[in-house]
XYZ file of C-alpha atoms in Angstrom:
370
model
C -27.278 -21.227 -6.597
C -25.034 -18.539 -5.160
C -21.590 -17.764 -6.496
C -20.226 -17.723 -2.936
C -21.582 -18.571 0.496
C -19.540 -17.135 3.378
C -19.897 -18.902 6.722
C -19.126 -16.558 9.607
C -19.980 -12.881 9.897
C -17.151 -11.330 11.876
C -14.998 -8.595 10.406
C -13.364 -11.008 7.964
C -16.663 -12.443 6.737
C -18.213 -8.997 6.375
C -15.205 -7.582 4.521
C -15.153 -10.634 2.250
C -18.834 -10.219 1.422
C -18.320 -6.543 0.533
C -15.265 -7.225 -1.606
C -16.769 -10.089 -3.607
C -20.062 -8.236 -4.078
C -18.165 -5.221 -5.428
C -16.441 -7.626 -7.854
C -19.872 -8.618 -9.233
C -20.441 -11.954 -7.479
C -23.748 -13.105 -6.005
C -22.869 -13.499 -2.320
C -24.614 -14.876 0.765
C -23.278 -14.316 4.289
C -24.439 -16.607 7.115
C -23.745 -16.224 10.838
C -24.966 -18.161 13.862
C -25.566 -14.865 15.704
C -25.720 -11.202 14.808
C -22.996 -10.024 12.434
C -19.854 -8.793 14.154
C -20.824 -9.611 17.735
C -18.292 -12.288 18.677
C -14.511 -11.728 18.762
C -14.761 -8.789 16.336
C -16.828 -6.873 18.883
C -14.764 -7.993 21.889
C -11.248 -7.091 20.744
C -9.092 -4.072 21.512
C -8.525 -2.885 17.954
C -4.777 -2.214 18.104
C -3.676 -2.297 14.455
C -0.406 -4.027 15.242
C 0.770 -7.213 16.917
C 1.751 -6.450 20.509
C 5.455 -7.284 20.137
C 5.650 -7.553 16.345
C 9.318 -8.518 16.216
C 8.501 -11.747 18.097
C 5.998 -12.958 15.490
C 6.291 -14.647 12.112
C 6.952 -12.072 9.353
C 3.727 -13.210 7.666
C 1.813 -11.551 10.510
C 3.608 -8.237 10.007
C 2.829 -8.267 6.270
C -0.919 -8.657 6.808
C -0.904 -6.099 9.618
C 1.019 -3.614 7.507
C -1.567 -3.868 4.739
C -4.316 -3.002 7.185
C -2.320 -0.109 8.638
C -2.035 1.359 5.151
C -5.620 0.795 3.972
C -7.926 0.997 7.005
C -8.079 4.827 7.032
C -9.649 4.921 3.555
C -12.070 2.109 4.429
C -13.165 3.889 7.608
C -13.823 7.097 5.678
C -15.838 5.202 3.082
C -17.897 3.353 5.685
C -18.621 6.539 7.615
C -19.780 8.277 4.449
C -22.209 5.426 3.685
C -23.444 4.598 7.197
C -22.768 7.728 9.296
C -20.964 5.423 11.779
C -17.435 6.504 12.699
C -15.138 3.496 13.375
C -12.865 5.891 15.294
C -9.573 5.185 13.578
C -6.954 7.009 15.677
C -3.184 7.079 15.282
C -2.410 6.818 19.002
C 1.075 5.399 18.724
C 2.235 2.405 20.771
C 4.512 2.766 23.819
C 6.466 -0.157 25.305
C 7.400 0.280 28.968
C 10.906 -1.168 28.647
C 13.652 -1.489 26.050
C 14.865 -4.985 26.840
C 14.290 -6.141 23.264
C 15.780 -3.061 21.633
C 18.053 -4.911 19.193
C 15.295 -7.241 17.944
C 12.869 -4.339 17.674
C 15.340 -2.222 15.703
C 16.082 -5.072 13.293
C 12.358 -5.630 12.697
C 11.700 -1.898 12.215
C 14.516 -1.614 9.687
C 13.317 -4.687 7.789
C 9.726 -3.500 7.461
C 10.225 0.264 7.339
C 8.794 1.356 10.694
C 9.765 4.431 12.685
C 10.900 3.026 16.035
C 11.978 5.529 18.671
C 14.161 4.552 21.618
C 12.979 6.354 24.746
C 16.259 5.873 26.538
C 15.641 8.018 29.627
C 12.809 8.407 32.139
C 12.297 11.955 30.874
C 11.865 10.822 27.275
C 9.493 8.023 28.237
C 7.255 10.193 30.399
C 7.274 13.054 27.917
C 5.879 10.584 25.386
C 3.209 9.347 27.852
C 2.993 11.410 31.049
C 0.555 9.061 32.805
C 2.974 6.134 32.982
C 4.043 4.969 36.430
C 7.312 6.535 37.675
C 8.900 3.088 37.994
C 9.205 2.827 34.199
C 12.636 4.191 33.266
C 12.980 3.610 29.500
C 10.987 2.252 26.609
C 10.213 2.140 22.903
C 7.697 4.037 20.783
C 6.037 3.236 17.449
C 4.321 6.532 16.525
C 2.629 5.184 13.388
C 0.496 2.550 15.128
C -3.236 3.268 15.077
C -6.338 1.717 16.573
C -10.020 1.300 15.774
C -12.923 0.868 18.152
C -14.053 -2.705 17.532
C -17.797 -2.344 18.205
C -17.899 0.673 15.908
C -16.088 -0.891 12.928
C -18.386 -3.912 13.366
C -21.442 -1.620 13.466
C -20.286 0.282 10.375
C -19.671 -2.891 8.364
C -22.946 -4.495 9.499
C -24.891 -1.372 8.565
C -23.235 -1.135 5.153
C -24.136 -4.765 4.398
C -27.748 -4.243 5.425
C -27.906 -1.342 2.981
C -26.581 -3.557 0.162
C -28.293 -6.287 -1.890
C -26.066 -8.978 -0.332
C -28.113 -11.864 1.103
C -27.649 -11.955 4.886
C -28.743 -14.797 7.158
C -28.192 -14.002 10.823
C -28.953 -16.251 13.806
C -28.610 -19.213 11.443
C -26.156 -22.061 12.021
C -24.467 -23.981 9.234
C -24.472 -27.566 10.498
C -22.223 -29.090 7.849
C -20.882 -28.716 4.328
C -22.135 -30.464 1.205
C -19.474 -31.912 -1.074
C -19.524 -34.088 -4.173
C -16.702 -35.596 -6.238
C -14.025 -33.633 -4.423
C -15.797 -30.280 -4.687
C -17.906 -28.238 -2.293
C -21.468 -27.772 -3.542
C -23.222 -26.004 -0.679
C -23.977 -25.853 3.035
C -26.558 -27.468 5.272
C -28.860 -25.568 7.605
C -30.191 -28.594 9.437
C -31.856 -30.618 6.668
C -31.962 -27.721 4.225
C -29.220 -27.369 1.616
C -28.160 -24.032 0.141
C -26.188 -24.434 -3.074
C -23.062 -22.480 -3.978
C -20.195 -22.672 -6.423
C -17.742 -21.729 -3.683
C -17.845 -21.659 0.125
C -15.580 -19.622 2.398
C -15.204 -20.433 6.086
C -14.603 -17.247 8.056
C -16.138 -18.686 11.202
C -13.397 -17.781 13.674
C -13.026 -20.014 16.710
C -15.758 -22.315 15.356
C -13.910 -23.080 12.092
C -12.135 -26.080 13.558
C -15.448 -27.814 14.289
C -15.956 -28.674 10.613
C -14.623 -32.207 9.945
C -13.079 -30.999 6.694
C -10.706 -28.829 8.732
C -9.487 -31.694 10.882
C -8.881 -33.748 7.740
C -6.652 -30.962 6.409
C -4.780 -30.573 9.744
C -6.170 -27.066 10.199
C -5.579 -26.552 13.918
C -7.866 -23.782 15.192
C -9.173 -23.663 18.746
C -10.926 -21.050 20.907
C -8.734 -18.899 23.136
C -10.602 -16.789 25.674
C -9.630 -13.192 26.340
C -11.040 -11.064 29.163
C -10.895 -7.255 29.312
C -12.061 -4.420 31.527
C -12.989 -0.836 30.664
C -12.394 2.287 32.770
C -14.622 5.361 32.509
C -11.802 7.864 32.065
C -11.856 11.525 31.119
C -11.058 12.603 27.586
C -7.303 13.068 27.119
C -6.265 11.330 30.348
C -4.202 8.778 28.380
C -2.753 9.668 24.965
C -0.928 6.539 23.806
C -1.564 2.823 23.635
C 0.694 1.387 26.349
C 2.067 -2.155 26.488
C 3.596 -3.707 29.608
C 4.485 -7.397 29.987
C 1.750 -8.510 27.594
C -0.978 -6.270 29.053
C -2.147 -3.093 27.343
C -4.067 0.116 27.941
C -5.951 1.639 25.010
C -7.329 5.208 25.142
C -10.608 5.822 23.301
C -11.826 9.120 21.843
C -14.350 9.664 24.628
C -11.838 9.060 27.437
C -12.634 5.434 28.146
C -9.557 3.261 28.687
C -9.535 -0.438 27.904
C -7.241 -2.852 29.762
C -6.579 -6.364 28.475
C -6.205 -9.116 27.928
C -5.883 -12.717 29.035
C -5.091 -15.895 27.109
C -7.184 -18.787 28.458
C -7.727 -22.237 26.978
C -11.267 -22.946 28.229
C -12.806 -24.433 25.096
C -15.997 -22.463 24.299
C -16.650 -21.258 27.857
C -16.995 -17.446 27.724
C -17.596 -16.737 31.406
C -15.764 -13.816 32.978
C -14.235 -14.245 36.434
C -13.694 -11.986 39.426
C -10.086 -13.168 39.696
C -9.239 -11.931 36.192
C -11.149 -8.694 36.791
C -9.010 -8.021 39.861
C -5.790 -9.028 38.101
C -6.431 -6.663 35.179
C -7.399 -3.872 37.540
C -4.199 -4.316 39.551
C -2.102 -4.380 36.382
C -3.789 -1.216 35.097
C -3.054 0.577 38.390
C 0.587 -0.437 38.178
C 0.873 0.836 34.599
C -1.070 4.045 35.189
C -1.559 5.027 38.855
C -4.149 7.688 37.939
C -6.596 4.876 37.150
C -7.022 4.261 40.894
C -9.428 7.207 40.838
C -11.325 5.982 37.755
C -14.301 3.588 38.004
C -14.442 0.328 36.055
C -17.343 0.529 33.632
C -17.441 -2.941 32.067
C -15.868 -6.419 32.008
C -16.307 -8.836 29.101
C -14.717 -11.690 27.186
C -14.359 -13.007 23.656
C -13.213 -16.187 21.918
C -10.284 -15.782 19.558
C -9.588 -18.291 16.769
C -6.202 -19.527 17.961
C -3.636 -21.054 15.621
C -0.328 -22.676 16.616
C 1.976 -19.838 15.517
C -0.550 -17.028 15.148
C -0.385 -17.196 11.353
C -3.896 -17.555 9.916
C -4.988 -20.270 7.529
C -5.896 -18.573 4.254
C -6.514 -20.424 1.023
C -8.276 -23.284 -0.708
C -8.733 -26.661 0.941
C -6.074 -29.054 -0.424
C -8.601 -31.837 -1.139
C -11.944 -30.056 -1.679
C -12.120 -27.714 -4.646
C -14.037 -24.499 -4.117
C -13.792 -24.633 -0.313
C -11.778 -21.739 1.076
C -10.716 -20.820 4.600
C -9.791 -17.470 6.134
C -9.448 -18.083 9.864
C -7.026 -18.627 12.724
C -5.995 -14.978 13.185
C -5.633 -15.551 16.948
C -5.352 -12.162 18.728
C -5.240 -10.103 15.536
C -8.406 -10.646 13.517
C -9.061 -6.933 13.056
C -5.346 -6.185 12.709
C -4.793 -8.694 9.882
C -8.376 -8.855 8.602
C -8.205 -6.353 5.758
C -4.976 -7.780 4.366
C -6.112 -11.392 4.638
C -9.421 -10.647 2.904
C -7.745 -8.780 0.073
C -5.194 -11.555 -0.418
C -7.769 -14.355 -0.511
C -10.187 -12.505 -2.774
C -7.295 -11.673 -5.119
C -6.577 -15.399 -5.379
C -10.239 -16.299 -5.894
C -10.743 -13.626 -8.557
C -7.564 -14.498 -10.424
C -5.817 -11.220 -9.579
C -2.208 -10.814 -8.568
C -2.229 -11.261 -4.769
C -1.420 -8.181 -2.713
C 0.704 -10.458 -0.470
C 2.397 -13.763 -1.247
C -0.207 -16.355 -0.112
C 2.282 -19.210 0.373
C 2.907 -18.917 4.161
C -0.838 -18.993 4.888
C -1.814 -22.061 2.864
C -3.729 -24.783 4.641
C -1.084 -27.398 3.869
C 1.755 -25.443 5.520
C 2.885 -27.167 8.730
C 2.681 -24.797 11.708
C 5.245 -24.917 14.512
C 3.532 -24.074 17.819
C 4.914 -21.158 19.806
C 5.329 -21.131 23.572
C 2.209 -18.945 23.781
C 0.215 -21.747 22.152
C 1.288 -24.164 24.857
């Protein structure tokens, strides 16, 4: 009998396992593959929503928590594992200022430094590699990034060094419940008992019948990205243009993404998207025409109607908790959402008001959700 079984070993599942273990609970973490190798590995790692003023404030609150606390976590993980997650404060540049008023109102509300790059000279001084056609923009200098495969590697390594029970390449087929309470999970015909179960299973969370019964609407949303083999220092800032972004890594590589595709669980990449991303990258940064494409991959995000994750206890099944539906921002919101849920489970004062994330809150779909 475990205190907690966590189903799903992405960044949220791994952080949850660490946090509850440090609180003294006997924890088991189960994943159908290797820990951290689905959407956690595949993402871009920008520690901010792309256009944060266009999202529900609940998304900003979780993101802000991560922005404040990820640096200390990265230092701690590197000290334990010798794996550097490559947290970098790159800053985020927007290639136009069409939403200046909304951006300024959001920045004032949440305390962000937002700079208006009102002239071509100011914009290109901030990021010299931008295409000449961009004439004005916005800049958030505080926005940082992490390298997704490296934060996943650091967390996975730290868990393997701990006494936490890990079960990789193992699929939970269903939940066991009795008298309105969760009592364990099934691995085929085998039952593993637990006092509490947490679903952090990303895009696969919605496959559990208990989620449908609670109107938890999570579905897979495919994202494709490409990676350029750039030289160190070629691009300084994260750049965002019409929903597409360029992210500079420490070693000079530059990531370009990403798409939003409703293809169920099909993870195939396509030549058409490869070419579209490449063309977009050239338009944003003409110097990339001389840089080879190194890689092209995809990942399945756990989409939710308004991008706000479902975080909390199931309304009808005691002891069953959910932390999923982070859409494009699992890494961005992961640290805040884990801390909030574990605060609730441990009886601590939540770091963020959990009300907007409850499973029984009705979500209004955005245009992006379709």
